[in-house]
PDB file of C-alpha atoms in Angstrom:
ATOM      1  CA  MET A   1      56.298 147.791  26.688  1.00  0.00           C
ATOM      2  CA  TYR A   2      54.580 144.736  25.212  1.00  0.00           C
ATOM      3  CA  THR A   3      57.448 144.193  22.765  1.00  0.00           C
ATOM      4  CA  TYR A   4      60.030 144.514  25.522  1.00  0.00           C
ATOM      5  CA  ILE A   5      58.318 141.968  27.780  1.00  0.00           C
ATOM      6  CA  TYR A   6      57.671 139.627  24.871  1.00  0.00           C
ATOM      7  CA  ARG A   7      61.309 139.628  23.818  1.00  0.00           C
ATOM      8  CA  ASN A   8      62.979 139.503  27.215  1.00  0.00           C
ATOM      9  CA  MET A   9      60.719 137.031  29.023  1.00  0.00           C
ATOM     10  CA  LEU A  10      60.140 134.547  26.211  1.00  0.00           C
ATOM     11  CA  TRP A  11      62.367 134.784  23.179  1.00  0.00           C
ATOM     12  CA  LYS A  12      65.533 135.287  25.244  1.00  0.00           C
ATOM     13  CA  ILE A  13      65.332 131.628  26.260  1.00  0.00           C
ATOM     14  CA  ARG A  14      68.251 130.286  24.282  1.00  0.00           C
ATOM     15  CA  GLY A  15      67.502 127.671  21.636  1.00  0.00           C
ATOM     16  CA  LEU A  16      63.729 128.193  21.653  1.00  0.00           C
ATOM     17  CA  SER A  17      61.602 129.568  18.844  1.00  0.00           C
ATOM     18  CA  ARG A  18      57.890 129.926  18.334  1.00  0.00           C
ATOM     19  CA  ARG A  19      57.904 126.636  16.425  1.00  0.00           C
ATOM     20  CA  ALA A  20      59.640 124.851  19.287  1.00  0.00           C
ATOM     21  CA  LEU A  21      57.129 126.271  21.761  1.00  0.00           C
ATOM     22  CA  LYS A  22      54.094 125.493  19.590  1.00  0.00           C
ATOM     23  CA  PRO A  23      53.266 122.120  21.258  1.00  0.00           C
ATOM     24  CA  TYR A  24      53.141 123.844  24.649  1.00  0.00           C
ATOM     25  CA  PHE A  25      51.115 126.781  23.311  1.00  0.00           C
ATOM     26  CA  ALA A  26      48.685 124.264  21.799  1.00  0.00           C
ATOM     27  CA  GLU A  27      48.253 122.392  25.092  1.00  0.00           C
ATOM     28  CA  PHE A  28      47.804 125.640  27.034  1.00  0.00           C
ATOM     29  CA  LEU A  29      45.370 127.279  24.612  1.00  0.00           C
ATOM     30  CA  GLY A  30      43.515 124.041  23.920  1.00  0.00           C
ATOM     31  CA  THR A  31      42.933 123.372  27.614  1.00  0.00           C
ATOM     32  CA  ALA A  32      41.950 126.996  28.229  1.00  0.00           C
ATOM     33  CA  LEU A  33      39.466 126.810  25.342  1.00  0.00           C
ATOM     34  CA  LEU A  34      38.093 123.539  26.712  1.00  0.00           C
ATOM     35  CA  ILE A  35      37.418 125.148  30.093  1.00  0.00           C
ATOM     36  CA  VAL A  36      36.025 128.404  28.677  1.00  0.00           C
ATOM     37  CA  ILE A  37      33.457 126.468  26.653  1.00  0.00           C
ATOM     38  CA  GLY A  38      32.958 123.514  29.000  1.00  0.00           C
ATOM     39  CA  ASP A  39      32.748 125.362  32.308  1.00  0.00           C
ATOM     40  CA  GLY A  40      31.064 128.234  30.490  1.00  0.00           C
ATOM     41  CA  VAL A  41      28.105 126.107  29.434  1.00  0.00           C
ATOM     42  CA  VAL A  42      27.791 124.679  32.940  1.00  0.00           C
ATOM     43  CA  ALA A  43      27.803 128.198  34.394  1.00  0.00           C
ATOM     44  CA  GLN A  44      25.206 129.301  31.852  1.00  0.00           C
ATOM     45  CA  CYS A  45      22.915 126.416  32.769  1.00  0.00           C
ATOM     46  CA  LEU A  46      23.272 126.660  36.547  1.00  0.00           C
ATOM     47  CA  LEU A  47      23.169 130.447  36.850  1.00  0.00           C
ATOM     48  CA  SER A  48      20.069 130.664  34.662  1.00  0.00           C
ATOM     49  CA  ASN A  49      18.369 127.789  36.510  1.00  0.00           C
ATOM     50  CA  TYR A  50      18.507 125.804  33.254  1.00  0.00           C
ATOM     51  CA  GLN A  51      16.421 128.365  31.390  1.00  0.00           C
ATOM     52  CA  TYR A  52      19.272 128.847  28.893  1.00  0.00           C
ATOM     53  CA  GLY A  53      20.722 125.374  28.756  1.00  0.00           C
ATOM     54  CA  THR A  54      20.119 121.698  29.397  1.00  0.00           C
ATOM     55  CA  TRP A  55      22.072 118.527  30.119  1.00  0.00           C
ATOM     56  CA  LEU A  56      22.164 118.008  26.355  1.00  0.00           C
ATOM     57  CA  SER A  57      23.674 121.436  25.684  1.00  0.00           C
ATOM     58  CA  ILE A  58      26.342 120.758  28.321  1.00  0.00           C
ATOM     59  CA  ASN A  59      27.408 117.559  26.588  1.00  0.00           C
ATOM     60  CA  ILE A  60      27.301 119.129  23.121  1.00  0.00           C
ATOM     61  CA  ALA A  61      29.439 122.083  24.218  1.00  0.00           C
ATOM     62  CA  TRP A  62      32.096 119.910  25.858  1.00  0.00           C
ATOM     63  CA  ALA A  63      32.273 117.685  22.770  1.00  0.00           C
ATOM     64  CA  ALA A  64      32.529 120.721  20.494  1.00  0.00           C
ATOM     65  CA  ALA A  65      35.350 122.152  22.607  1.00  0.00           C
ATOM     66  CA  VAL A  66      37.356 118.949  22.271  1.00  0.00           C
ATOM     67  CA  CYS A  67      36.661 118.926  18.521  1.00  0.00           C
ATOM     68  CA  ILE A  68      37.885 122.482  17.957  1.00  0.00           C
ATOM     69  CA  SER A  69      41.016 121.979  20.060  1.00  0.00           C
ATOM     70  CA  GLY A  70      42.174 119.302  17.630  1.00  0.00           C
ATOM     71  CA  TYR A  71      42.956 121.998  15.082  1.00  0.00           C
ATOM     72  CA  LEU A  72      45.543 123.774  17.210  1.00  0.00           C
ATOM     73  CA  SER A  73      48.581 121.747  16.161  1.00  0.00           C
ATOM     74  CA  ASP A  74      49.731 118.655  14.280  1.00  0.00           C
ATOM     75  CA  PRO A  75      49.688 116.273  16.047  1.00  0.00           C
ATOM     76  CA  SER A  76      46.642 117.539  17.924  1.00  0.00           C
ATOM     77  CA  PRO A  77      47.124 118.478  21.582  1.00  0.00           C
ATOM     78  CA  THR A  78      45.694 116.011  24.076  1.00  0.00           C
ATOM     79  CA  ILE A  79      44.562 118.762  26.527  1.00  0.00           C
ATOM     80  CA  ASN A  80      44.339 115.961  29.083  1.00  0.00           C
ATOM     81  CA  PRO A  81      47.215 115.077  31.461  1.00  0.00           C
ATOM     82  CA  ALA A  82      45.973 111.501  31.829  1.00  0.00           C
ATOM     83  CA  ILE A  83      46.158 110.906  28.076  1.00  0.00           C
ATOM     84  CA  THR A  84      49.512 112.689  27.825  1.00  0.00           C
ATOM     85  CA  ILE A  85      51.066 110.458  30.490  1.00  0.00           C
ATOM     86  CA  CYS A  86      49.425 107.331  29.093  1.00  0.00           C
ATOM     87  CA  MET A  87      50.757 107.959  25.574  1.00  0.00           C
ATOM     88  CA  ALA A  88      54.255 108.556  26.947  1.00  0.00           C
ATOM     89  CA  LEU A  89      54.116 105.194  28.712  1.00  0.00           C
ATOM     90  CA  VAL A  90      52.342 103.080  26.095  1.00  0.00           C
ATOM     91  CA  ARG A  91      53.331 104.652  22.771  1.00  0.00           C
ATOM     92  CA  PRO A  92      56.458 106.704  23.365  1.00  0.00           C
ATOM     93  CA  VAL A  93      57.999 108.750  20.587  1.00  0.00           C
ATOM     94  CA  PRO A  94      61.410 110.481  20.496  1.00  0.00           C
ATOM     95  CA  GLU A  95      61.762 113.340  23.014  1.00  0.00           C
ATOM     96  CA  GLN A  96      58.280 112.712  24.396  1.00  0.00           C
ATOM     97  CA  TRP A  97      59.475 112.379  27.987  1.00  0.00           C
ATOM     98  CA  ARG A  98      61.549 115.522  27.676  1.00  0.00           C
ATOM     99  CA  LYS A  99      58.468 117.474  26.632  1.00  0.00           C
ATOM    100  CA  LEU A 100      56.151 115.817  29.168  1.00  0.00           C
ATOM    101  CA  PRO A 101      56.699 118.177  32.152  1.00  0.00           C
ATOM    102  CA  GLY A 102      56.213 121.281  30.014  1.00  0.00           C
ATOM    103  CA  LYS A 103      53.030 119.909  28.462  1.00  0.00           C
ATOM    104  CA  LEU A 104      51.575 119.006  31.846  1.00  0.00           C
ATOM    105  CA  VAL A 105      52.345 122.480  33.201  1.00  0.00           C
ATOM    106  CA  ALA A 106      50.784 124.035  30.091  1.00  0.00           C
ATOM    107  CA  GLN A 107      47.619 121.967  30.508  1.00  0.00           C
ATOM    108  CA  PHE A 108      47.142 122.792  34.180  1.00  0.00           C
ATOM    109  CA  LEU A 109      47.937 126.462  33.574  1.00  0.00           C
ATOM    110  CA  GLY A 110      45.461 126.503  30.682  1.00  0.00           C
ATOM    111  CA  GLY A 111      42.770 125.092  32.963  1.00  0.00           C
ATOM    112  CA  PHE A 112      43.519 127.768  35.547  1.00  0.00           C
ATOM    113  CA  VAL A 113      43.358 130.605  33.023  1.00  0.00           C
ATOM    114  CA  GLY A 114      40.211 129.181  31.427  1.00  0.00           C
ATOM    115  CA  ALA A 115      38.453 129.068  34.797  1.00  0.00           C
ATOM    116  CA  ALA A 116      39.480 132.669  35.490  1.00  0.00           C
ATOM    117  CA  ILE A 117      38.014 133.747  32.138  1.00  0.00           C
ATOM    118  CA  VAL A 118      34.719 131.974  32.880  1.00  0.00           C
ATOM    119  CA  TYR A 119      34.533 133.681  36.267  1.00  0.00           C
ATOM    120  CA  ILE A 120      35.214 137.112  34.778  1.00  0.00           C
ATOM    121  CA  ASN A 121      32.581 136.514  32.100  1.00  0.00           C
ATOM    122  CA  TYR A 122      29.909 135.357  34.562  1.00  0.00           C
ATOM    123  CA  ARG A 123      30.862 137.182  37.743  1.00  0.00           C
ATOM    124  CA  SER A 124      27.939 139.572  37.416  1.00  0.00           C
ATOM    125  CA  ALA A 125      25.534 136.628  37.358  1.00  0.00           C
ATOM    126  CA  ILE A 126      27.434 134.861  40.129  1.00  0.00           C
ATOM    127  CA  LYS A 127      27.112 137.961  42.308  1.00  0.00           C
ATOM    128  CA  ALA A 128      23.521 138.539  41.159  1.00  0.00           C
ATOM    129  CA  TRP A 129      24.340 141.873  39.533  1.00  0.00           C
ATOM    130  CA  ASP A 130      22.958 143.140  36.283  1.00  0.00           C
ATOM    131  CA  PRO A 131      24.870 141.625  33.352  1.00  0.00           C
ATOM    132  CA  GLU A 132      28.093 143.459  32.672  1.00  0.00           C
ATOM    133  CA  PHE A 133      27.875 143.999  28.966  1.00  0.00           C
ATOM    134  CA  THR A 134      30.997 144.140  26.774  1.00  0.00           C
ATOM    135  CA  ILE A 135      32.839 141.200  28.358  1.00  0.00           C
ATOM    136  CA  PRO A 136      30.555 138.480  26.865  1.00  0.00           C
ATOM    137  CA  GLU A 137      30.723 140.000  23.378  1.00  0.00           C
ATOM    138  CA  LEU A 138      34.483 140.515  23.632  1.00  0.00           C
ATOM    139  CA  LEU A 139      35.126 136.953  24.796  1.00  0.00           C
ATOM    140  CA  ALA A 140      32.724 135.282  22.373  1.00  0.00           C
ATOM    141  CA  SER A 141      34.179 137.203  19.434  1.00  0.00           C
ATOM    142  CA  ALA A 142      37.726 136.270  20.462  1.00  0.00           C
ATOM    143  CA  VAL A 143      36.743 132.591  20.624  1.00  0.00           C
ATOM    144  CA  LEU A 144      35.001 132.902  17.256  1.00  0.00           C
ATOM    145  CA  MET A 145      38.065 134.369  15.539  1.00  0.00           C
ATOM    146  CA  PHE A 146      40.522 132.046  17.252  1.00  0.00           C
ATOM    147  CA  GLY A 147      38.458 128.982  16.341  1.00  0.00           C
ATOM    148  CA  SER A 148      37.821 130.130  12.787  1.00  0.00           C
ATOM    149  CA  LEU A 149      41.538 130.635  12.164  1.00  0.00           C
ATOM    150  CA  CYS A 150      42.252 127.188  13.574  1.00  0.00           C
ATOM    151  CA  ILE A 151      39.736 125.604  11.228  1.00  0.00           C
ATOM    152  CA  SER A 152      40.786 127.582   8.147  1.00  0.00           C
ATOM    153  CA  ASP A 153      44.532 127.139   8.695  1.00  0.00           C
ATOM    154  CA  PRO A 154      45.960 125.572   5.482  1.00  0.00           C
ATOM    155  CA  ALA A 155      48.016 123.224   7.660  1.00  0.00           C
ATOM    156  CA  ASN A 156      44.761 121.572   8.728  1.00  0.00           C
ATOM    157  CA  GLY A 157      43.422 121.141   5.195  1.00  0.00           C
ATOM    158  CA  LEU A 158      44.733 117.616   4.741  1.00  0.00           C
ATOM    159  CA  ARG A 159      44.000 116.491   8.287  1.00  0.00           C
ATOM    160  CA  PHE A 160      40.380 117.594   8.530  1.00  0.00           C
ATOM    161  CA  GLN A 161      37.934 117.403   5.646  1.00  0.00           C
ATOM    162  CA  SER A 162      34.780 118.673   7.360  1.00  0.00           C
ATOM    163  CA  SER A 163      35.543 122.337   8.002  1.00  0.00           C
ATOM    164  CA  GLN A 164      31.911 123.424   7.726  1.00  0.00           C
ATOM    165  CA  LEU A 165      30.894 120.916  10.374  1.00  0.00           C
ATOM    166  CA  SER A 166      33.646 122.254  12.613  1.00  0.00           C
ATOM    167  CA  VAL A 167      32.417 125.827  12.111  1.00  0.00           C
ATOM    168  CA  PHE A 168      28.930 124.626  13.039  1.00  0.00           C
ATOM    169  CA  LEU A 169      30.308 123.064  16.224  1.00  0.00           C
ATOM    170  CA  LEU A 170      32.253 126.247  16.973  1.00  0.00           C
ATOM    171  CA  LEU A 171      29.154 128.429  16.778  1.00  0.00           C
ATOM    172  CA  LEU A 172      27.178 125.841  18.718  1.00  0.00           C
ATOM    173  CA  ALA A 173      29.798 125.871  21.464  1.00  0.00           C
ATOM    174  CA  ILE A 174      29.844 129.682  21.631  1.00  0.00           C
ATOM    175  CA  GLY A 175      26.074 129.842  21.860  1.00  0.00           C
ATOM    176  CA  THR A 176      25.681 127.126  24.477  1.00  0.00           C
ATOM    177  CA  ALA A 177      28.590 128.306  26.629  1.00  0.00           C
ATOM    178  CA  LEU A 178      28.750 132.092  26.226  1.00  0.00           C
ATOM    179  CA  GLY A 179      25.420 133.168  24.772  1.00  0.00           C
ATOM    180  CA  TRP A 180      23.141 133.604  27.734  1.00  0.00           C
ATOM    181  CA  GLN A 181      23.817 137.115  29.066  1.00  0.00           C
ATOM    182  CA  THR A 182      23.601 139.102  25.830  1.00  0.00           C
ATOM    183  CA  GLY A 183      22.749 136.571  23.124  1.00  0.00           C
ATOM    184  CA  TYR A 184      26.403 136.495  21.973  1.00  0.00           C
ATOM    185  CA  ALA A 185      26.297 139.565  19.764  1.00  0.00           C
ATOM    186  CA  ILE A 186      29.456 138.725  17.800  1.00  0.00           C
ATOM    187  CA  ASN A 187      28.472 140.225  14.447  1.00  0.00           C
ATOM    188  CA  PRO A 188      28.047 144.038  14.251  1.00  0.00           C
ATOM    189  CA  ALA A 189      25.903 143.741  11.129  1.00  0.00           C
ATOM    190  CA  ARG A 190      23.570 141.306  12.844  1.00  0.00           C
ATOM    191  CA  ASP A 191      22.845 143.843  15.576  1.00  0.00           C
ATOM    192  CA  PHE A 192      23.132 147.313  14.060  1.00  0.00           C
ATOM    193  CA  GLY A 193      21.169 146.694  10.845  1.00  0.00           C
ATOM    194  CA  PRO A 194      18.042 145.344  12.571  1.00  0.00           C
ATOM    195  CA  ARG A 195      18.414 147.933  15.331  1.00  0.00           C
ATOM    196  CA  LEU A 196      18.431 150.717  12.760  1.00  0.00           C
ATOM    197  CA  PHE A 197      15.242 149.348  11.202  1.00  0.00           C
ATOM    198  CA  SER A 198      13.702 149.046  14.675  1.00  0.00           C
ATOM    199  CA  ALA A 199      14.465 152.715  15.297  1.00  0.00           C
ATOM    200  CA  ILE A 200      12.261 153.625  12.335  1.00  0.00           C
ATOM    201  CA  ILE A 201       9.401 151.643  13.843  1.00  0.00           C
ATOM    202  CA  TYR A 202       9.833 152.204  17.579  1.00  0.00           C
ATOM    203  CA  GLY A 203      11.930 155.346  17.871  1.00  0.00           C
ATOM    204  CA  ARG A 204      15.342 156.284  19.228  1.00  0.00           C
ATOM    205  CA  GLU A 205      14.881 154.237  22.418  1.00  0.00           C
ATOM    206  CA  VAL A 206      16.463 151.261  20.681  1.00  0.00           C
ATOM    207  CA  PHE A 207      19.724 153.251  20.722  1.00  0.00           C
ATOM    208  CA  THR A 208      19.449 154.877  24.156  1.00  0.00           C
ATOM    209  CA  ALA A 209      18.337 151.741  26.033  1.00  0.00           C
ATOM    210  CA  LYS A 210      20.691 150.246  28.640  1.00  0.00           C
ATOM    211  CA  ASN A 211      22.931 153.325  28.670  1.00  0.00           C
ATOM    212  CA  TYR A 212      23.469 153.264  24.897  1.00  0.00           C
ATOM    213  CA  TYR A 213      24.342 149.582  24.857  1.00  0.00           C
ATOM    214  CA  PHE A 214      24.064 149.574  21.042  1.00  0.00           C
ATOM    215  CA  VAL A 215      27.714 150.633  20.724  1.00  0.00           C
ATOM    216  CA  VAL A 216      28.886 147.429  22.439  1.00  0.00           C
ATOM    217  CA  PRO A 217      27.812 144.964  19.698  1.00  0.00           C
ATOM    218  CA  ILE A 218      29.505 147.247  17.156  1.00  0.00           C
ATOM    219  CA  PHE A 219      32.952 147.643  18.723  1.00  0.00           C
ATOM    220  CA  ALA A 220      33.334 144.719  21.143  1.00  0.00           C
ATOM    221  CA  PRO A 221      33.285 142.081  18.351  1.00  0.00           C
ATOM    222  CA  ILE A 222      35.945 144.013  16.431  1.00  0.00           C
ATOM    223  CA  PHE A 223      38.319 144.157  19.397  1.00  0.00           C
ATOM    224  CA  GLY A 224      37.459 140.587  20.382  1.00  0.00           C
ATOM    225  CA  CYS A 225      38.265 139.256  16.918  1.00  0.00           C
ATOM    226  CA  ILE A 226      41.551 141.164  16.912  1.00  0.00           C
ATOM    227  CA  MET A 227      42.417 139.597  20.269  1.00  0.00           C
ATOM    228  CA  GLY A 228      41.606 136.090  19.055  1.00  0.00           C
ATOM    229  CA  ALA A 229      43.558 136.520  15.816  1.00  0.00           C
ATOM    230  CA  THR A 230      46.554 137.965  17.668  1.00  0.00           C
ATOM    231  CA  VAL A 231      46.710 135.016  20.059  1.00  0.00           C
ATOM    232  CA  TYR A 232      46.465 132.443  17.264  1.00  0.00           C
ATOM    233  CA  ASP A 233      48.864 134.079  14.826  1.00  0.00           C
ATOM    234  CA  SER A 234      51.479 134.881  17.477  1.00  0.00           C
ATOM    235  CA  THR A 235      51.600 131.350  18.872  1.00  0.00           C
ATOM    236  CA  LEU A 236      50.330 128.728  16.408  1.00  0.00           C
ATOM    237  CA  TYR A 237      50.146 130.037  12.824  1.00  0.00           C
ATOM    238  CA  GLU A 238      53.090 129.193  10.574  1.00  0.00           C
ATOM    239  CA  GLY A 239      51.758 130.355   7.217  1.00  0.00           C
ATOM    240  CA  ASP A 240      52.175 133.564   5.239  1.00  0.00           C
ATOM    241  CA  GLY A 241      50.255 136.833   5.092  1.00  0.00           C
ATOM    242  CA  SER A 242      49.882 137.599   8.806  1.00  0.00           C
ATOM    243  CA  ARG A 243      51.299 140.843  10.166  1.00  0.00           C
ATOM    244  CA  VAL A 244      51.330 139.377  13.657  1.00  0.00           C
ATOM    245  CA  THR A 245      53.249 136.276  12.589  1.00  0.00           C
ATOM    246  CA  ASN A 246      55.661 138.374  10.548  1.00  0.00           C
ATOM    247  CA  ALA A 247      56.309 140.653  13.522  1.00  0.00           C
ATOM    248  CA  VAL A 248      57.005 137.701  15.822  1.00  0.00           C
ATOM    249  CA  THR A 249      59.277 136.113  13.224  1.00  0.00           C
ATOM    250  CA  LYS A 250      61.175 139.383  12.914  1.00  0.00           C
ATOM    251  CA  LEU A 251      61.695 139.472  16.667  1.00  0.00           C
ATOM    252  CA  GLU A 252      63.117 135.963  16.525  1.00  0.00           C
ATOM    253  CA  GLU A 253      65.476 136.768  13.673  1.00  0.00           C
ATOM    254  CA  GLU A 254      66.887 139.830  15.421  1.00  0.00           C
ATOM    255  CA  ASP A 255      68.682 137.512  17.835  1.00  0.00           C
ATOM    256  CA  GLY A 256      70.547 134.631  16.241  1.00  0.00           C
ATOM    257  CA  SER A 257      70.278 132.547  19.409  1.00  0.00           C
ATOM    258  CA  LEU A 258      66.541 132.266  18.816  1.00  0.00           C
ATOM    259  CA  ARG A 259      66.847 130.528  15.497  1.00  0.00           C
ATOM    260  CA  LEU A 260      66.857 126.760  15.185  1.00  0.00           C
ATOM    261  CA  ASP A 261      68.492 126.626  11.744  1.00  0.00           C
TER     262      ASP A 261
END
């Protein structure tokens, strides 16, 4: 079903390929990431009455989100309609006006989707329920994998020389924006190893607590990372060695109208 929808709703648009759509994917995903981290840190601060965040963490998270979004394409997406319009007026480049409507739509749609993700992640806190575990770990892990692939993409090697600093900002953004409810358990080894040792000291309650919550930090990060990698490789990655990218490329090549060359 996924393959059918993917082929008939996207790749059947004559003359378009994943490479041609990459600028729009970058604007959409970059803006969505900006909102997930930016609005996420604001939600974390407000809903916790600033126990798990400050004005400083809000500013750091927003800055980190803008930093990470720069890796999504070359040239970097603006993720800002005002800048997009300004550049088209002041420093126009070939075909910029033709791409302008699509980029603006992608940016606004990305903001909409990002806000929906923040609401889903924090709806339990918004409605004053107990935290709904799984969603925070799943989302944080997806952002981790998506951001890590952006930073490590060979295409960004010559453009950005401070990859370790970018990874630091990525983790900082995840922690300040998505870390409140469960401490952003995005590494199964970080949780299960210490939990196993704790079981020796305190007993089996460390595994049975919160309706056997211990399984969430083991499996949610795995599925979250797969989600993040799938999104990046299916839309933005142009290198070799990815099964997702290869599968998308194969879909394109099955219909000659989808090829640009």
